[in-house]
Coordinates of C-alpha atoms in Angstrom, one line a residue:
M511 CA 103.0 101.3 101.6
R512 CA 103.7 105.0 100.4
I513 CA 103.7 108.2 102.7
L514 CA 103.2 111.8 101.4
V515 CA 105.1 114.2 103.9
I516 CA 104.1 118.2 103.4
E517 CA 106.8 120.4 105.4
D518 CA 108.7 123.4 104.9
E519 CA 110.8 122.9 108.4
E520 CA 113.7 121.8 106.7
K521 CA 115.3 119.6 109.7
M522 CA 111.8 118.4 109.7
A523 CA 111.1 117.1 106.8
S524 CA 115.1 115.2 106.4
F525 CA 113.9 113.6 109.8
L526 CA 110.8 112.0 109.0
K527 CA 112.1 110.8 105.5
I528 CA 114.7 108.8 107.3
S529 CA 112.7 107.9 110.3
L530 CA 110.2 106.8 107.7
E531 CA 112.4 105.2 105.4
A532 CA 113.4 103.0 107.7
E533 CA 110.5 101.8 109.2
C534 CA 109.8 100.5 105.7
F535 CA 107.8 103.4 104.4
A536 CA 108.5 104.9 100.6
V537 CA 108.3 108.7 101.6
D538 CA 107.5 111.8 99.1
I539 CA 108.4 115.3 100.5
T540 CA 107.5 118.7 99.3
A541 CA 108.3 122.0 101.6
D542 CA 105.1 123.6 99.1
G543 CA 101.2 123.2 99.7
E544 CA 100.3 123.5 96.3
K545 CA 102.8 120.9 94.9
G546 CA 101.7 119.1 97.7
I547 CA 98.1 119.2 96.7
Y548 CA 98.7 118.1 93.5
Y549 CA 101.4 115.2 94.5
G550 CA 98.1 114.3 96.8
R551 CA 95.7 114.1 94.1
S552 CA 98.0 112.4 91.7
N553 CA 99.3 109.3 93.0
E554 CA 98.3 106.7 95.3
Y555 CA 99.1 107.4 99.6
D556 CA 98.3 105.6 102.5
L557 CA 98.9 108.4 104.1
V558 CA 99.8 112.0 104.2
I559 CA 101.5 113.6 107.0
L560 CA 101.0 117.7 106.8
N561 CA 102.5 120.8 108.5
S562 CA 99.7 122.9 109.4
T563 CA 101.7 125.9 109.3
L564 CA 103.0 126.4 105.9
P565 CA 104.0 129.9 104.2
E566 CA 101.6 129.8 101.9
K567 CA 98.7 127.1 101.8
N568 CA 97.3 126.1 105.0
G569 CA 96.5 123.0 106.3
V570 CA 93.3 123.4 105.9
E571 CA 92.6 124.7 102.7
I572 CA 94.9 121.4 101.7
C573 CA 92.9 119.1 103.5
Q574 CA 89.6 120.6 101.6
R575 CA 91.0 120.8 98.1
L576 CA 92.8 116.8 98.9
R577 CA 89.1 116.2 99.8
N578 CA 87.1 117.5 97.1
Y579 CA 89.3 115.8 94.6
G580 CA 87.7 112.7 96.1
K581 CA 90.8 111.6 98.4
T582 CA 90.1 109.5 101.2
M583 CA 93.5 109.0 102.1
P584 CA 93.9 109.8 105.9
I585 CA 95.7 112.8 106.9
L586 CA 97.5 113.6 109.8
V587 CA 98.0 117.2 110.8
T588 CA 101.2 118.0 113.1
S589 CA 101.5 121.6 114.5
I590 CA 103.5 123.7 117.1
K591 CA 99.9 125.1 118.1
N592 CA 98.0 123.4 120.3
H593 CA 94.3 125.5 119.9
I594 CA 91.0 123.6 120.2
A595 CA 89.9 125.8 117.7
E596 CA 92.5 125.3 115.3
K597 CA 91.8 121.3 115.7
I598 CA 88.4 121.4 115.6
E599 CA 88.7 123.4 112.1
L600 CA 91.5 121.0 110.5
L601 CA 89.1 118.1 111.6
N602 CA 86.1 119.5 110.2
A603 CA 88.1 120.6 107.0
G604 CA 89.2 116.6 106.3
A605 CA 91.7 115.9 109.0
D606 CA 92.1 112.9 110.2
D607 CA 94.3 113.1 113.5
Y608 CA 96.3 115.9 115.0
L609 CA 99.8 115.8 116.7
T610 CA 101.1 118.6 118.7
K611 CA 105.7 119.3 117.5
P612 CA 107.6 118.8 118.9
F613 CA 107.0 114.8 119.5
V614 CA 108.9 111.4 119.5
L615 CA 109.3 109.0 116.4
E616 CA 107.0 106.4 118.5
E617 CA 104.4 108.3 119.2
L618 CA 103.7 109.6 115.5
L619 CA 104.2 105.8 114.3
A620 CA 101.7 105.1 116.8
H621 CA 99.4 107.3 115.3
M622 CA 99.7 106.5 111.5
R623 CA 99.4 103.0 112.4
A624 CA 96.0 103.9 114.3
L625 CA 94.8 105.4 111.4
L626 CA 96.2 102.7 108.3
R627 CA 94.4 100.0 110.5
R628 CA 91.0 102.0 109.5
K629 CA 91.6 101.8 106.3
P630 CA 89.2 98.9 104.5
A631 CA 92.2 98.1 101.8
I632 CA 95.1 97.7 105.1
E633 CA 96.0 94.5 106.2
Q634 CA 97.0 93.4 109.5
E635 CA 100.1 93.7 110.6
I636 CA 101.2 90.0 111.1
L637 CA 100.2 89.0 107.4
S638 CA 100.5 85.3 106.2
F639 CA 100.8 83.5 102.6
G640 CA 101.4 79.8 102.4
D641 CA 104.3 79.0 105.0
I642 CA 106.3 82.9 104.6
V643 CA 105.2 85.1 108.0
L644 CA 105.5 88.6 107.2
D645 CA 105.2 90.8 110.7
S646 CA 104.9 94.8 109.1
K647 CA 105.8 96.5 111.8
K648 CA 108.9 94.4 113.0
C649 CA 110.0 94.7 109.2
L650 CA 110.8 90.7 109.6
V651 CA 109.8 87.7 106.9
L652 CA 109.8 83.9 108.3
R653 CA 109.3 81.1 106.2
K654 CA 109.2 77.6 108.0
G655 CA 110.6 79.7 111.0
K656 CA 113.2 80.7 109.0
N657 CA 114.2 84.5 109.1
I658 CA 114.5 86.3 105.6
A659 CA 117.1 88.9 105.2
L660 CA 115.1 90.7 103.0
T661 CA 116.1 94.8 101.6
R662 CA 113.7 97.5 102.5
K663 CA 112.3 97.7 99.3
E664 CA 112.5 93.5 98.8
F665 CA 110.2 93.9 101.9
M666 CA 108.0 96.3 101.0
L667 CA 107.3 94.5 97.8
L668 CA 106.2 91.2 99.5
Q669 CA 104.3 93.2 101.6
Y670 CA 102.5 94.7 98.7
L671 CA 102.2 91.5 96.7
I672 CA 100.9 89.4 100.2
Q673 CA 97.9 92.1 100.8
N674 CA 97.2 92.3 97.1
T675 CA 97.2 87.7 96.9
E676 CA 96.2 87.0 93.6
T677 CA 95.7 90.1 91.6
V678 CA 98.0 90.6 89.4
L679 CA 99.7 94.2 89.5
S680 CA 101.1 95.8 86.9
K681 CA 104.5 97.6 86.8
A682 CA 103.4 101.2 87.5
K683 CA 100.8 99.9 90.3
I684 CA 103.9 98.6 91.9
L685 CA 106.4 101.3 91.4
E686 CA 103.3 104.0 92.9
H687 CA 103.2 101.7 95.9
V688 CA 106.2 100.4 96.7
W689 CA 109.2 103.5 95.1
D690 CA 108.8 107.1 95.3
M691 CA 109.0 109.5 92.9
S692 CA 112.3 109.7 92.9
I693 CA 112.5 106.0 91.0
N694 CA 113.4 105.9 87.1
I695 CA 110.4 104.5 85.4
F696 CA 112.4 103.1 82.8
S697 CA 114.5 101.1 84.7
H698 CA 114.5 97.5 85.3
T699 CA 114.6 97.8 89.5
I700 CA 111.7 96.0 89.2
E701 CA 112.4 93.0 87.4
S702 CA 116.1 92.7 89.7
H703 CA 113.9 93.3 93.0
I704 CA 111.5 90.6 91.4
L705 CA 114.3 88.4 90.6
S706 CA 116.3 88.9 94.2
L707 CA 112.8 88.3 96.1
R708 CA 112.6 84.7 94.2
K709 CA 116.1 83.6 95.1
K710 CA 115.8 85.2 98.9
L711 CA 112.4 83.0 99.0
N712 CA 114.1 79.9 98.0
D713 CA 111.3 80.3 94.7
Q714 CA 113.0 78.0 92.7
G715 CA 111.2 74.7 93.0
K716 CA 107.8 72.8 91.7
T717 CA 105.8 75.3 93.4
K718 CA 106.5 78.3 92.3
L719 CA 105.1 81.6 94.2
I720 CA 105.7 85.0 92.5
H721 CA 104.8 84.6 88.8
T722 CA 105.3 87.1 85.8
I723 CA 102.0 87.3 83.8
P724 CA 103.6 88.3 80.0
G725 CA 102.3 92.1 79.3
R726 CA 100.4 92.4 82.4
G727 CA 102.8 92.6 85.6
Y728 CA 103.2 89.9 88.7
K729 CA 101.4 88.1 91.3
I730 CA 101.6 85.9 94.3
G731 CA 100.0 82.6 94.6
L732 CA 100.5 79.0 95.1
Y733 CA 100.8 77.4 91.7
R734 CA 102.8 74.0 90.9
N735 CA 104.7 74.1 87.8

């Protein structure tokens, strides 16, 4: 899943990026409210974490603008303030939740998961496909009960494929949902990760799992050669 963090406090932004990437999220960071609006309307994010007290654009305006652009992803506002009036204003502007600073990582993750569970497109925390079980909360993958050691990006790629079983996913869609904006779109990153994932899942037998659809992308499905 891909997260947009709009946060101007450098230490907090760094903490969020490192912590959320460790939890298998792709994370884009910006300290600029206007740029945050641009990122939010131009890309597909699963959730936005927004500091309400940015120096130029405030949280209310950012929420309103994103909603006016038709963006429906959950927006979690963070703030050093704990004023009822501000909470009401932000929720009325389109925010979905409000978290007062300082907070611990576990508290943030609990709020995020609660919001993500509300999204119709988001699957359960435990996903299954054939004899594969994927635990998104623990970043754990089992096949036939055996643990499969995946990198974070391999895990996120497999998760996205399973969430869209039998759907052909273009390279652009995969990059948009699994990688952040630092990725070189002309690299062979997806191809190399698909190859590695196939090997680790032992996808070499008569029944293939991850299929290349020439000129279109990739999909996961159970088919025999």
